[in-house]
Amino acid sequence: NSKKKKARSQIVVGMKWWYDGSVHRLLVATRQGSFTSLDIATQVWKDLGGWWNPSLVESHGIQASDGCCMAVCDKSPVIAIGSTRGSIVLVSLMREDNQGLPAVLNGSALKSVQGLKWLDSVTLVSFHVRSVAVWMFSDMEVMRYSHRSTPSFVLSVDTKGVPTSCAYDRENRRMVVGDSRGN
């Protein structure tokens, strides 16, 4: 019997160009829980330790296969991985910082994460079906070593579209949200 072996593939959750001050890298997260980078100059892949441990199968109500989107904070070496179950996993890009990570932001009361956006180094916005959640932290230390049970606040979206983007006016503390139908 000469069946062809199917090539093992991974589903990409997200990609982002990253410059760590000395090297330009392409960061890639997958639904198998892997997190790797490609050094553009040398064309060498590096394993960054994964964003999820596949041997856990399920923990905090999510699995690696639930990963669906990614955002990298440009002002801090932290990535956020959104899940189809509404929760978010935070992972440090700095190997020595991985002691308290990954941290899980519990969004199980929300629907599937459709997108993520860092407003600054301590404020993350998650776009869900019918809502937008804002997660605010006092500083990176709090984010790294604690599991937050709820978002700072949740905005309900009453349009038929899925929220996909936002603009935040920090001075007047207001947010404008755009959806997949142009609202």
Tab-separated table of N, CA, C and O in Angstrom, residues 8 57 84 162 178 180:
chain	number	residue	atom	x	y	z
A	8	ARG	N	2.629	17.623	7.563
A	8	ARG	CA	2.108	18.211	8.792
A	8	ARG	C	2.107	19.726	8.634
A	8	ARG	O	3.111	20.332	8.282
A	57	VAL	N	-3.551	20.274	27.087
A	57	VAL	CA	-4.817	20.030	26.417
A	57	VAL	C	-5.753	21.205	26.696
A	57	VAL	O	-5.953	22.048	25.858
A	84	THR	N	-11.193	31.521	20.544
A	84	THR	CA	-12.578	31.381	20.093
A	84	THR	C	-13.540	31.262	21.270
A	84	THR	O	-14.740	31.365	21.086
A	162	VAL	N	-19.592	42.820	12.925
A	162	VAL	CA	-18.651	42.404	13.960
A	162	VAL	C	-17.668	43.544	14.202
A	162	VAL	O	-17.079	44.064	13.251
A	178	GLY	N	-15.545	50.721	14.968
A	178	GLY	CA	-16.022	50.424	13.630
A	178	GLY	C	-16.283	48.930	13.487
A	178	GLY	O	-15.667	48.123	14.181
A	180	SER	N	-17.625	45.421	10.798
A	180	SER	CA	-17.414	44.786	9.490
A	180	SER	C	-18.414	45.246	8.435
A	180	SER	O	-18.244	44.940	7.256
